[in-house]
Amino acid sequence: MSSLTMRPCGDFRTSYKQDNTIFETKTIKNIAIITIALLCSAPYLVDAYYLTLFIQISYLGIAALGLNILVGYTGQISLGHGAFFGFGAFASAWMNISFGIPVVFCIPLAGFLTMGVGMVFGLPASRIKGLYLAIATLAAQFILEDFFARADWFSGGSAGSSADPINLFGFAFDTDESFFYIALFALVFMYIWGCNLMRSREGRAFIAVRDHYLSAEIMGIKLNKYRLLSFGVSSFYAGIGGALYAHYLGYVSAEGFTLFMSIQFLAMIIIGGLGSIKGTLMGVVFMVFLPEALEGGVGLMKMTEWGNIPMVVDGLAYIKEMAIGLVIILFLIFEPEGMAHRWGQIKNYWKFYPFSY
Amino acid sequence: MTASILNIEQISLAFGGVKALTDVSFSVKQGSVFSIIGPNGAGKTSMLNCISGRYRPNSGKIIFDGKDVTHLRPNDRADLGMGRTFQNLALFAHMSVLDNIMVGRHHLLKNNWLTGPLYWASGAQKEELAHRRKVEEVIDFLEISHIRKSIAGTLSYGLRKRVELARAMALNPKLILLDEPMAGMNLEEKEDMARYILDLNEEFGITVVMIEHDMGVVMDISHEVMVLDFGKKLISGLPEEVMADPYVKRAYLGLEEEADVKLEEVS
């Protein structure tokens, strides 16, 4: 049936409040809480290397969720997300250095500043769509990249700018172990924020604009406002992600925030699933672990006699880049709706196992 | 006499050289069911688009509820209490039925992008639940409670039409514009839809302006009928009066003699 939900039988809801929850069942909610609790103890259990991977997932995941709100939920397109991510990084470092604002406040402020910049570049978005919008946001990418390289007062120019670690009540979060908690908190907070946004008034308006803008307008939704706001929220997320990135690495340089990064963000949400919050996280985890898995695979190959060919080992970097492209193509062919959709299908399968109907 | 809720004064609309509407004037009484009929291309949907704001007429005035709305954007008309459905389905296909109808409450909700995400602290949750209750009333009224969690795009045609009506009703409208609410339905679905239209008119006091091709339905449920032909108003009045007009018969239903002539030509 079309009204199929993943709820087990006997799970009846008796109030509208129960019907509006983020997590479909108590079990899923408990699993999420246990996962977060387990992650809290991760710094004592796992190698610091995995912590860096998680921190990477965290700041990329926050930025990718922003892009998914724009692309997946509002049906706009942006090729400038990498530049907005970079703007957030520079903005946070700049405010901290120039005005002496504590880093804890710099991060959300950088989010709002990036939101403003994103909305300026998003102005054409309320007028144009599709490929034309893609080109307009491409312009944003190049303009911002150029700005990073030239505006010495803001970004430190080609030398880059240094960013202090987060400092709370005299405790500096300057190690992987301590920053891990900041990353975890930010990730959980921003994802809950996203879930709530999408289940309240503005989120529904975004989806309405995507699905049928003519009838959305008849329903009282201001099209221009929501297209612009979507750009704003998306840049806000990018800014927060970028600021976390800056204060984690302690140093920001303009080289990293290229078009390639924007494409990578797009790849994350396409692989994870457009218009799905948990899909965004899946896509980011996938994209972070894919190079690691390839590295590990090559490491195993090196141990065998036939795999230890210098050509293969040298070509590793190229193979990694190619593998990302290949994975995107394979996903577009076999699972255009992303990992979130596949996850739902797997759950469906086990729900009825061993009877397929 | 009850006051009129909608006054159309001398509306003209042209697309380049094509005159879609020429000097059409009419008024709709508060609490009535007003039908617009006419052959294909007569300008019925253009008229509705002018009222709902999709098109801006070249000249003329639209007075809704005592206010000149001629130059208002469609989204502002929703605030004033104007809802509509479309001829070709215009649901949000990937949303659930419930969310579709909740979108209709958009202009009544107050939360923005900052307070909405602070769901529990800002009262957004309370607001959502209060409006959910209102939406459930509409769902009950239109008897679509069994599909409230379905994705709108997966529903059958008749149900989708009904969800569209529900979405328009959720706006809390004073006036509802229906563009061919019964097109492509079978007899049973048509009867249901006619009953819903009558009920929403009588129970909620919503004024209905409707375009419909099914003459049986139009004659049965309308209080007033207007005939458009080639963008011009032919006649308006009580259903029986309109039906009796010979010009209407010729333009819309076809005269019997004409049919005979055609048959002779063919043979």
Coordinates of C-alpha atoms in Angstrom, one line a residue:
Chain A
M1 CA 0.0 0.0 0.0
S2 CA 1.0 3.5 -0.6
S3 CA 0.4 4.4 3.0
L4 CA 3.0 1.9 4.1
T5 CA 5.0 3.1 7.1
M6 CA 7.8 1.4 8.9
R7 CA 5.9 1.2 12.1
P8 CA 5.6 -2.2 13.6
C9 CA 2.1 -3.5 14.2
G10 CA 0.6 -2.6 17.5
D11 CA 2.3 0.8 17.6
F12 CA -0.7 3.0 17.7
R13 CA -0.6 6.7 18.1
T14 CA -3.1 8.4 20.1
S15 CA -2.2 12.0 19.9
Y16 CA -1.1 14.4 17.1
K17 CA 2.0 15.0 19.1
Q18 CA 3.0 11.4 18.9
D19 CA 2.4 11.6 15.2
N20 CA 4.8 14.5 14.6
T21 CA 7.9 13.0 16.1
I22 CA 11.3 13.0 14.4
F23 CA 11.9 9.4 15.1
E24 CA 9.3 7.0 13.8
T25 CA 9.4 4.6 16.7
K26 CA 10.7 4.5 20.2
T27 CA 13.3 1.9 19.2
I28 CA 14.8 4.2 16.6
K29 CA 14.9 7.0 19.0
N30 CA 16.6 4.8 21.6
I31 CA 19.1 3.6 19.0
A32 CA 19.9 7.2 18.2
I33 CA 20.4 8.1 21.8
I34 CA 22.6 5.0 22.5
T35 CA 24.6 5.8 19.4
I36 CA 25.3 9.3 20.6
A37 CA 26.2 8.0 24.0
L38 CA 28.6 5.5 22.5
L39 CA 30.1 8.2 20.4
C40 CA 30.7 10.3 23.5
S41 CA 33.0 7.6 24.8
A42 CA 34.7 7.2 21.5
P43 CA 37.8 9.3 22.4
Y44 CA 38.6 6.8 25.1
L45 CA 38.1 3.8 22.9
V46 CA 39.3 4.4 19.3
D47 CA 42.4 5.7 17.6
A48 CA 42.8 9.4 17.2
Y49 CA 42.8 8.9 13.4
Y50 CA 39.2 7.8 13.5
L51 CA 38.3 10.8 15.5
T52 CA 39.7 13.1 12.8
L53 CA 37.5 11.2 10.3
F54 CA 34.5 11.8 12.5
I55 CA 35.3 15.5 12.9
Q56 CA 35.5 15.6 9.1
I57 CA 32.1 14.0 8.8
S58 CA 30.7 16.5 11.2
Y59 CA 31.7 19.7 9.5
L60 CA 31.1 18.4 6.0
G61 CA 27.8 16.9 7.2
I62 CA 26.6 20.2 8.5
A63 CA 27.4 22.0 5.2
A64 CA 26.0 19.2 3.1
L65 CA 22.7 19.3 5.0
G66 CA 22.5 23.0 4.1
L67 CA 23.0 22.1 0.4
N68 CA 20.4 19.4 0.7
I69 CA 17.9 21.9 2.0
L70 CA 18.6 24.1 -1.0
V71 CA 18.8 21.4 -3.7
G72 CA 16.9 18.5 -2.4
Y73 CA 14.1 20.3 -0.6
T74 CA 13.7 23.6 -2.5
G75 CA 14.7 22.3 -5.9
Q76 CA 17.2 25.0 -6.5
I77 CA 20.8 24.3 -7.5
S78 CA 24.1 25.7 -6.3
L79 CA 27.6 25.3 -7.5
G80 CA 29.0 27.7 -5.0
H81 CA 28.6 25.8 -1.8
G82 CA 32.3 25.2 -1.4
A83 CA 33.0 28.9 -1.5
F84 CA 30.3 29.6 1.1
F85 CA 31.9 27.0 3.3
G86 CA 35.2 28.8 2.8
F87 CA 33.6 32.1 3.6
G88 CA 32.3 30.8 6.9
A89 CA 35.8 29.6 7.7
F90 CA 37.4 33.0 6.9
A91 CA 34.6 35.0 8.5
S92 CA 34.9 33.2 11.8
A93 CA 38.7 33.5 11.9
W94 CA 38.5 37.2 10.9
M95 CA 35.9 38.1 13.5
N96 CA 38.0 36.4 16.1
I97 CA 41.3 38.0 15.2
S98 CA 40.0 41.5 14.2
F99 CA 37.4 42.1 16.8
G100 CA 38.4 39.7 19.6
I101 CA 35.0 38.0 19.7
P102 CA 35.3 34.7 21.5
V103 CA 35.4 31.8 19.1
V104 CA 32.2 30.2 20.5
F105 CA 30.2 33.3 19.4
C106 CA 32.2 33.6 16.2
I107 CA 30.9 30.3 14.8
P108 CA 27.2 31.2 14.8
L109 CA 28.0 34.7 13.8
A110 CA 30.0 33.4 10.9
G111 CA 26.9 31.4 10.0
F112 CA 24.7 34.5 9.9
L113 CA 27.4 36.5 7.9
T114 CA 27.6 33.7 5.4
M115 CA 23.8 33.7 5.3
G116 CA 23.9 37.3 4.3
V117 CA 26.5 36.7 1.6
G118 CA 24.6 33.7 0.3
M119 CA 21.4 35.7 0.1
V120 CA 23.1 38.4 -1.9
F121 CA 24.4 35.8 -4.4
G122 CA 21.0 34.0 -4.1
L123 CA 19.1 37.1 -5.4
P124 CA 19.1 35.8 -9.0
A125 CA 17.7 32.6 -7.6
S126 CA 14.3 34.1 -7.1
R127 CA 14.2 35.0 -10.8
I128 CA 16.0 32.2 -12.6
K129 CA 16.0 28.4 -12.4
G130 CA 17.9 25.3 -13.5
L131 CA 21.0 25.7 -15.7
Y132 CA 20.9 29.5 -15.6
L133 CA 20.9 29.4 -11.8
A134 CA 23.8 26.9 -11.9
I135 CA 25.8 29.4 -13.9
A136 CA 24.9 32.3 -11.6
T137 CA 26.0 30.3 -8.5
L138 CA 29.2 29.3 -10.4
A139 CA 29.9 33.0 -10.7
A140 CA 29.5 33.2 -6.9
Q141 CA 32.0 30.5 -6.5
F142 CA 34.6 32.3 -8.6
I143 CA 33.9 35.7 -7.2
L144 CA 34.4 34.5 -3.6
E145 CA 37.5 32.5 -4.5
D146 CA 39.0 35.6 -6.0
F147 CA 37.9 37.6 -3.0
F148 CA 39.7 35.1 -0.7
A149 CA 42.9 35.5 -2.7
R150 CA 42.9 39.3 -2.8
A151 CA 41.2 40.6 0.4
D152 CA 44.2 40.6 2.7
W153 CA 42.3 42.3 5.5
F154 CA 39.7 39.5 5.5
S155 CA 41.4 36.3 4.6
G156 CA 45.1 37.1 4.9
G157 CA 45.4 36.8 1.1
S158 CA 47.6 34.1 -0.3
A159 CA 49.2 33.6 3.1
G160 CA 46.0 32.4 4.7
S161 CA 44.8 33.2 8.1
S162 CA 45.2 31.5 11.4
A163 CA 42.3 30.5 13.6
D164 CA 42.4 30.0 17.3
P165 CA 41.0 26.9 18.9
I166 CA 37.6 27.1 20.6
N167 CA 38.1 28.3 24.2
L168 CA 35.4 27.7 26.8
F169 CA 35.9 28.9 30.4
G170 CA 39.6 28.6 30.0
F171 CA 39.6 25.2 28.5
A172 CA 41.0 25.1 24.9
F173 CA 39.5 22.5 22.6
D174 CA 42.7 22.1 20.7
T175 CA 43.2 18.3 20.5
D176 CA 41.3 15.8 18.4
E177 CA 39.8 14.3 21.6
S178 CA 38.4 17.5 22.9
F179 CA 37.3 18.9 19.6
F180 CA 35.5 15.7 18.9
Y181 CA 32.8 16.7 21.5
I182 CA 32.4 20.1 19.9
A183 CA 31.9 18.4 16.5
L184 CA 29.5 15.9 17.9
F185 CA 27.4 18.6 19.6
A186 CA 27.4 20.7 16.5
L187 CA 26.4 17.8 14.3
V188 CA 23.5 16.7 16.5
F189 CA 22.3 20.3 17.1
M190 CA 22.3 21.2 13.5
Y191 CA 20.6 18.0 12.4
I192 CA 17.9 18.4 15.0
W193 CA 17.6 22.0 13.8
G194 CA 17.2 20.7 10.2
C195 CA 14.6 18.1 11.2
N196 CA 12.5 20.7 13.0
L197 CA 12.8 23.2 10.2
M198 CA 11.5 20.6 7.7
R199 CA 8.6 19.6 9.9
S200 CA 7.4 23.2 10.5
R201 CA 6.0 25.9 8.4
E202 CA 9.1 27.0 6.5
G203 CA 10.1 23.4 5.6
R204 CA 6.8 22.6 4.1
A205 CA 6.9 25.9 2.2
F206 CA 10.3 24.9 0.7
I207 CA 9.0 21.5 -0.5
A208 CA 5.8 23.2 -1.8
V209 CA 7.9 25.6 -3.9
R210 CA 9.9 22.6 -5.2
D211 CA 6.9 20.4 -6.1
H212 CA 4.6 22.9 -7.6
Y213 CA 5.5 26.6 -7.4
L214 CA 2.3 27.8 -9.1
S215 CA 0.0 26.2 -6.5
A216 CA 2.4 27.1 -3.7
E217 CA 1.9 30.7 -4.6
I218 CA -1.9 30.3 -4.6
M219 CA -1.6 28.8 -1.1
G220 CA -0.1 32.0 0.1
I221 CA 3.6 31.2 -0.1
K222 CA 5.8 34.1 -1.3
L223 CA 7.9 32.4 -3.9
N224 CA 10.8 35.0 -4.0
K225 CA 11.0 35.0 -0.2
Y226 CA 11.3 31.2 0.1
R227 CA 13.7 30.8 -2.8
L228 CA 15.9 33.4 -1.2
L229 CA 15.5 32.1 2.3
S230 CA 16.4 28.7 1.1
F231 CA 19.7 30.1 -0.2
G232 CA 20.1 31.8 3.2
V233 CA 19.6 28.7 5.3
S234 CA 21.8 26.7 3.0
S235 CA 24.6 29.3 3.3
F236 CA 24.0 29.5 7.1
Y237 CA 24.8 25.8 7.3
A238 CA 27.8 26.1 5.1
G239 CA 29.1 28.9 7.2
I240 CA 28.7 26.9 10.5
G241 CA 30.5 24.0 8.9
G242 CA 33.2 26.2 7.5
A243 CA 33.8 27.9 10.9
L244 CA 34.1 24.5 12.6
Y245 CA 36.6 23.5 10.0
A246 CA 38.6 26.6 10.5
H247 CA 38.8 26.3 14.3
Y248 CA 39.6 22.6 14.1
L249 CA 42.5 23.0 11.7
G250 CA 43.7 26.3 13.2
Y251 CA 44.6 27.6 9.9
V252 CA 42.6 28.6 6.8
S253 CA 44.0 29.0 3.3
A254 CA 42.1 29.9 0.2
E255 CA 43.2 26.9 -1.9
G256 CA 40.8 24.4 -0.4
F257 CA 37.5 26.0 -1.3
T258 CA 37.4 25.4 -5.0
L259 CA 34.7 24.3 -7.4
F260 CA 35.8 20.7 -6.7
M261 CA 34.6 21.1 -3.2
S262 CA 31.2 22.3 -4.3
I263 CA 30.9 19.4 -6.6
Q264 CA 31.9 17.1 -3.8
F265 CA 29.1 18.5 -1.7
L266 CA 26.7 17.9 -4.5
A267 CA 28.0 14.3 -4.9
M268 CA 27.4 13.7 -1.1
I269 CA 23.8 14.7 -1.3
I270 CA 23.1 12.9 -4.5
I271 CA 24.7 9.7 -3.2
G272 CA 22.9 10.1 0.1
G273 CA 19.5 11.0 -1.2
L274 CA 18.1 14.4 -2.3
G275 CA 15.5 15.6 0.1
S276 CA 16.4 13.3 2.9
I277 CA 18.1 14.4 6.2
K278 CA 19.4 11.0 7.2
G279 CA 20.4 10.4 3.6
T280 CA 22.7 13.5 3.8
L281 CA 24.5 12.0 6.7
M282 CA 24.8 8.7 4.9
G283 CA 26.2 10.3 1.8
V284 CA 28.8 12.3 3.8
V285 CA 29.9 9.2 5.8
F286 CA 30.2 7.3 2.5
M287 CA 32.2 10.1 0.8
V288 CA 34.6 10.4 3.8
F289 CA 35.1 6.6 4.1
L290 CA 35.4 5.9 0.4
P291 CA 39.0 7.2 0.0
E292 CA 39.9 5.5 3.3
A293 CA 38.5 2.2 2.1
L294 CA 40.4 2.5 -1.2
E295 CA 43.5 3.3 0.7
G296 CA 43.0 0.2 2.9
G297 CA 42.3 -1.9 -0.2
V298 CA 45.5 -0.8 -1.8
G299 CA 47.3 -1.4 1.5
L300 CA 46.1 -5.0 1.4
M301 CA 47.1 -5.3 -2.2
K302 CA 50.6 -4.2 -1.4
M303 CA 50.9 -7.2 0.9
T304 CA 50.3 -9.6 -1.9
E305 CA 53.1 -10.3 -4.3
W306 CA 51.2 -9.5 -7.5
G307 CA 49.7 -6.3 -6.2
N308 CA 52.9 -4.6 -5.2
I309 CA 53.4 -3.0 -8.6
P310 CA 54.9 0.5 -8.4
M311 CA 52.5 1.6 -11.1
V312 CA 49.5 0.8 -9.1
V313 CA 50.9 2.3 -5.9
D314 CA 51.9 5.5 -7.7
G315 CA 48.5 5.7 -9.4
L316 CA 46.7 5.5 -6.1
A317 CA 45.9 9.2 -6.0
Y318 CA 44.4 9.1 -9.4
I319 CA 42.5 5.9 -8.7
K320 CA 40.9 7.6 -5.7
E321 CA 39.7 10.6 -7.8
M322 CA 38.4 8.3 -10.5
A323 CA 36.7 6.0 -8.0
I324 CA 34.7 9.0 -6.7
G325 CA 33.5 9.8 -10.2
L326 CA 32.7 6.1 -10.9
V327 CA 30.7 5.8 -7.7
I328 CA 28.6 8.9 -8.6
I329 CA 27.9 7.4 -12.0
L330 CA 27.0 4.1 -10.5
F331 CA 24.7 5.7 -8.0
L332 CA 23.0 7.8 -10.7
I333 CA 22.4 4.6 -12.7
F334 CA 21.4 2.1 -10.0
E335 CA 20.1 4.2 -7.2
P336 CA 19.2 7.7 -8.4
E337 CA 17.2 8.3 -5.2
G338 CA 20.2 7.7 -3.0
M339 CA 21.2 5.6 -0.1
A340 CA 18.3 6.8 2.0
H341 CA 15.9 5.2 -0.5
R342 CA 17.9 2.0 -0.6
W343 CA 17.9 1.9 3.2
G344 CA 14.1 2.2 3.2
Q345 CA 13.9 -0.7 0.8
I346 CA 16.2 -2.9 2.9
K347 CA 14.0 -2.1 5.9
N348 CA 10.9 -3.0 4.0
Y349 CA 12.4 -6.3 2.9
W350 CA 13.2 -7.3 6.5
K351 CA 9.9 -6.1 7.7
F352 CA 8.1 -8.8 5.7
Y353 CA 10.8 -11.4 5.8
P354 CA 10.4 -14.2 4.8
F355 CA 7.2 -13.3 2.9
S356 CA 7.8 -10.8 0.3
Y357 CA 4.3 -9.4 0.3
Chain B
M1 CA -30.5 40.6 -1.1
T2 CA -27.2 39.5 0.3
A3 CA -24.1 41.5 -0.5
S4 CA -21.8 40.4 -3.3
I5 CA -18.4 39.1 -2.2
L6 CA -16.8 39.3 -5.6
N7 CA -17.3 42.1 -8.2
I8 CA -15.7 41.8 -11.6
E9 CA -15.8 45.1 -13.5
Q10 CA -15.0 45.3 -17.2
I11 CA -12.2 42.7 -17.2
S12 CA -10.2 42.5 -20.5
L13 CA -7.2 40.2 -21.0
A14 CA -5.2 39.8 -24.2
F15 CA -2.2 37.6 -25.0
G16 CA -0.7 39.6 -27.9
G17 CA -3.4 39.7 -30.5
V18 CA -5.5 37.0 -28.9
K19 CA -8.3 38.5 -26.9
A20 CA -8.9 36.0 -24.1
L21 CA -11.5 38.1 -22.3
T22 CA -13.3 41.2 -23.4
D23 CA -15.2 43.5 -21.0
V24 CA -16.5 40.8 -18.8
S25 CA -18.4 42.0 -15.7
F26 CA -20.3 40.0 -13.1
S27 CA -20.8 39.8 -9.4
V28 CA -21.0 36.8 -7.1
K29 CA -23.3 36.9 -4.1
Q30 CA -22.0 36.0 -0.7
G31 CA -22.7 32.4 0.0
S32 CA -23.8 31.3 -3.4
V33 CA -22.6 28.7 -5.9
F34 CA -21.7 30.5 -9.1
S35 CA -20.9 28.5 -12.2
I36 CA -19.1 29.6 -15.3
I37 CA -19.7 27.5 -18.5
G38 CA -18.8 27.8 -22.1
P39 CA -17.1 26.0 -24.9
N40 CA -13.4 25.1 -24.9
G41 CA -11.2 28.2 -25.3
A42 CA -14.0 30.5 -24.2
G43 CA -11.8 32.1 -21.5
K44 CA -13.2 30.4 -18.4
T45 CA -9.9 29.4 -16.9
S46 CA -8.4 32.8 -17.9
M47 CA -11.2 34.4 -15.9
L48 CA -10.4 32.2 -12.9
N49 CA -6.7 33.0 -13.3
C50 CA -7.5 36.7 -13.3
I51 CA -9.5 36.3 -10.1
S52 CA -6.8 34.3 -8.4
G53 CA -4.0 36.5 -9.6
R54 CA -2.1 34.2 -12.0
Y55 CA -2.9 36.6 -14.8
R56 CA -3.1 40.4 -14.5
P57 CA -5.9 41.7 -16.6
N58 CA -5.1 44.5 -19.1
S59 CA -8.0 46.5 -17.9
G60 CA -10.8 46.3 -15.5
K61 CA -11.1 45.9 -11.8
I62 CA -11.6 42.9 -9.4
I63 CA -13.2 43.8 -6.1
F64 CA -13.0 41.0 -3.5
D65 CA -14.7 41.4 -0.2
G66 CA -14.8 45.2 -0.6
K67 CA -11.1 45.4 -1.5
D68 CA -9.6 46.1 -4.9
V69 CA -7.3 43.1 -5.5
T70 CA -6.6 43.6 -9.2
H71 CA -2.9 44.2 -8.6
L72 CA -2.3 41.9 -5.6
R73 CA 0.0 39.0 -6.0
P74 CA -1.6 35.5 -5.7
N75 CA 0.0 34.8 -2.3
D76 CA -1.6 38.0 -0.9
R77 CA -5.0 36.9 -2.0
A78 CA -4.7 33.8 0.1
D79 CA -4.4 36.0 3.2
L80 CA -7.7 37.7 2.2
G81 CA -9.4 34.4 2.0
M82 CA -9.4 33.1 -1.5
G83 CA -8.7 29.5 -2.3
R84 CA -8.6 27.6 -5.5
T85 CA -8.1 24.2 -7.2
F86 CA -6.7 23.6 -10.6
Q87 CA -8.0 21.9 -13.7
N88 CA -4.9 19.8 -14.0
L89 CA -3.9 18.5 -10.7
A90 CA -1.5 20.7 -8.8
L91 CA -0.8 18.8 -5.6
F92 CA 2.7 18.7 -4.1
A93 CA 3.3 15.2 -5.4
H94 CA 6.1 14.1 -3.0
M95 CA 4.4 15.3 0.2
S96 CA 2.0 13.3 2.2
V97 CA -1.7 14.3 2.0
L98 CA -1.4 15.6 5.5
D99 CA 1.5 17.9 4.7
N100 CA -0.3 19.0 1.5
I101 CA -3.2 20.2 3.5
M102 CA -1.0 21.7 6.2
V103 CA 0.5 23.9 3.5
G104 CA -2.9 25.4 3.1
R105 CA -2.5 26.7 6.7
H106 CA 0.7 28.4 5.7
H107 CA -0.6 32.0 5.9
L108 CA -2.2 31.3 9.3
L109 CA 1.0 30.0 10.9
K110 CA 3.4 32.4 12.5
N111 CA 6.7 30.7 13.0
N112 CA 9.7 31.6 10.9
W113 CA 13.0 29.9 10.1
L114 CA 14.5 30.8 13.4
T115 CA 11.6 30.0 15.7
G116 CA 10.4 26.9 13.8
P117 CA 13.5 24.9 14.4
L118 CA 13.4 25.8 18.2
Y119 CA 10.4 23.5 18.0
W120 CA 9.9 22.8 21.7
A121 CA 11.0 26.2 23.1
S122 CA 9.3 28.6 20.7
G123 CA 5.8 27.3 20.7
A124 CA 6.1 26.0 17.2
Q125 CA 5.0 22.6 18.3
K126 CA 1.9 24.0 20.0
E127 CA 1.1 25.9 16.9
E128 CA 1.6 22.9 14.7
L129 CA -0.7 20.7 16.8
A130 CA -3.4 23.4 17.0
H131 CA -3.4 23.7 13.2
R132 CA -3.2 19.9 12.8
R133 CA -6.5 19.7 14.7
K134 CA -8.1 22.2 12.2
V135 CA -6.7 20.2 9.3
E136 CA -8.1 17.0 10.7
E137 CA -11.5 18.6 10.7
V138 CA -11.2 19.2 7.0
I139 CA -9.9 15.7 6.5
D140 CA -12.9 14.4 8.3
F141 CA -15.3 16.5 6.3
L142 CA -14.0 15.3 3.0
E143 CA -13.7 11.7 4.2
I144 CA -10.0 11.2 3.3
S145 CA -8.8 10.1 6.8
H146 CA -7.7 6.7 5.4
I147 CA -5.1 8.3 3.1
R148 CA -3.8 11.1 5.3
K149 CA -0.3 9.5 5.4
S150 CA -0.1 8.5 1.7
I151 CA 2.1 10.3 -0.7
A152 CA -0.1 12.6 -2.8
G153 CA 1.5 11.6 -6.1
T154 CA 0.5 7.9 -5.6
L155 CA -3.2 8.5 -5.2
S156 CA -6.0 7.9 -7.7
Y157 CA -7.3 10.8 -9.7
G158 CA -10.5 11.2 -7.9
L159 CA -8.8 11.2 -4.5
R160 CA -6.3 13.7 -5.6
K161 CA -9.0 16.0 -6.7
R162 CA -10.5 15.7 -3.2
V163 CA -7.2 16.4 -1.5
E164 CA -6.8 19.5 -3.6
L165 CA -10.2 20.6 -2.4
A166 CA -9.1 19.9 1.1
R167 CA -6.0 21.9 0.7
A168 CA -8.0 24.9 -0.6
M169 CA -10.5 24.5 2.3
A170 CA -7.6 24.5 4.8
L171 CA -6.9 28.1 3.8
N172 CA -10.1 29.1 5.7
P173 CA -11.3 30.8 2.5
K174 CA -14.4 33.0 2.1
L175 CA -14.3 32.3 -1.6
I176 CA -13.2 29.1 -3.3
L177 CA -12.5 28.9 -7.0
L178 CA -12.9 25.4 -8.5
D179 CA -11.6 24.7 -12.0
E180 CA -13.5 21.7 -13.3
P181 CA -13.7 19.8 -10.0
M182 CA -15.5 16.9 -11.7
A183 CA -13.5 16.5 -14.9
G184 CA -12.5 12.9 -15.6
M185 CA -14.5 11.4 -12.7
N186 CA -17.0 8.6 -12.8
L187 CA -20.7 9.1 -11.8
E188 CA -20.2 8.1 -8.2
E189 CA -17.2 10.3 -7.7
K190 CA -19.1 13.2 -9.4
E191 CA -22.0 12.7 -7.0
D192 CA -19.6 12.7 -4.0
M193 CA -17.9 15.8 -5.2
A194 CA -21.2 17.6 -5.9
R195 CA -22.2 16.8 -2.3
Y196 CA -19.0 18.1 -0.9
I197 CA -19.3 21.3 -2.8
L198 CA -22.9 21.8 -1.6
D199 CA -21.9 20.9 2.0
L200 CA -19.0 23.3 2.1
N201 CA -21.2 26.0 0.7
E202 CA -24.0 25.4 3.2
E203 CA -22.1 24.3 6.3
F204 CA -19.1 26.6 6.2
G205 CA -20.8 29.4 4.2
I206 CA -18.0 29.4 1.6
T207 CA -18.9 31.1 -1.6
V208 CA -18.0 28.9 -4.6
V209 CA -17.1 30.0 -8.1
M210 CA -16.9 26.9 -10.3
I211 CA -16.1 26.0 -13.9
E212 CA -17.7 22.8 -15.0
H213 CA -18.6 21.1 -18.2
D214 CA -21.1 18.6 -16.8
M215 CA -24.4 20.4 -17.4
G216 CA -26.4 18.2 -15.2
V217 CA -24.2 19.0 -12.2
V218 CA -24.1 22.7 -13.1
M219 CA -27.9 23.0 -13.3
D220 CA -28.4 21.0 -10.1
I221 CA -26.1 22.8 -7.7
S222 CA -25.6 26.3 -9.0
H223 CA -27.5 29.3 -7.8
E224 CA -26.3 31.3 -10.7
V225 CA -24.7 30.5 -14.1
M226 CA -22.7 32.6 -16.4
V227 CA -21.9 31.7 -20.0
L228 CA -18.7 32.8 -21.7
D229 CA -18.1 32.5 -25.4
F230 CA -15.0 33.8 -27.2
G231 CA -14.0 35.8 -24.2
K232 CA -17.3 37.6 -24.0
K233 CA -20.1 37.2 -21.5
L234 CA -23.2 35.9 -23.2
I235 CA -25.7 35.8 -20.4
S236 CA -25.9 35.2 -16.7
G237 CA -28.8 34.4 -14.4
L238 CA -30.6 31.5 -12.8
P239 CA -29.8 28.1 -14.3
E240 CA -33.2 27.7 -15.9
E241 CA -33.1 31.1 -17.5
V242 CA -29.6 30.4 -19.0
M243 CA -30.7 27.1 -20.3
A244 CA -33.7 28.6 -22.0
D245 CA -31.7 31.2 -23.9
P246 CA -31.5 30.2 -27.6
Y247 CA -28.1 31.8 -28.1
V248 CA -26.7 29.7 -25.3
K249 CA -28.1 26.6 -26.8
R250 CA -26.4 27.4 -30.1
A251 CA -23.1 28.4 -28.7
Y252 CA -22.7 25.8 -26.0
L253 CA -25.0 22.9 -26.5
G254 CA -25.5 23.1 -30.3
L255 CA -28.9 23.5 -32.0
E256 CA -30.8 20.5 -33.1
E257 CA -31.3 21.9 -36.6
E258 CA -27.5 22.4 -36.9
A259 CA -26.9 18.8 -36.0
D260 CA -29.4 17.8 -38.6
V261 CA -27.7 19.9 -41.2
K262 CA -24.4 18.4 -40.4
L263 CA -25.8 14.9 -40.6
E264 CA -27.1 15.7 -44.1
E265 CA -23.8 17.1 -45.2
V266 CA -22.1 13.9 -44.1
S267 CA -24.5 11.7 -45.9

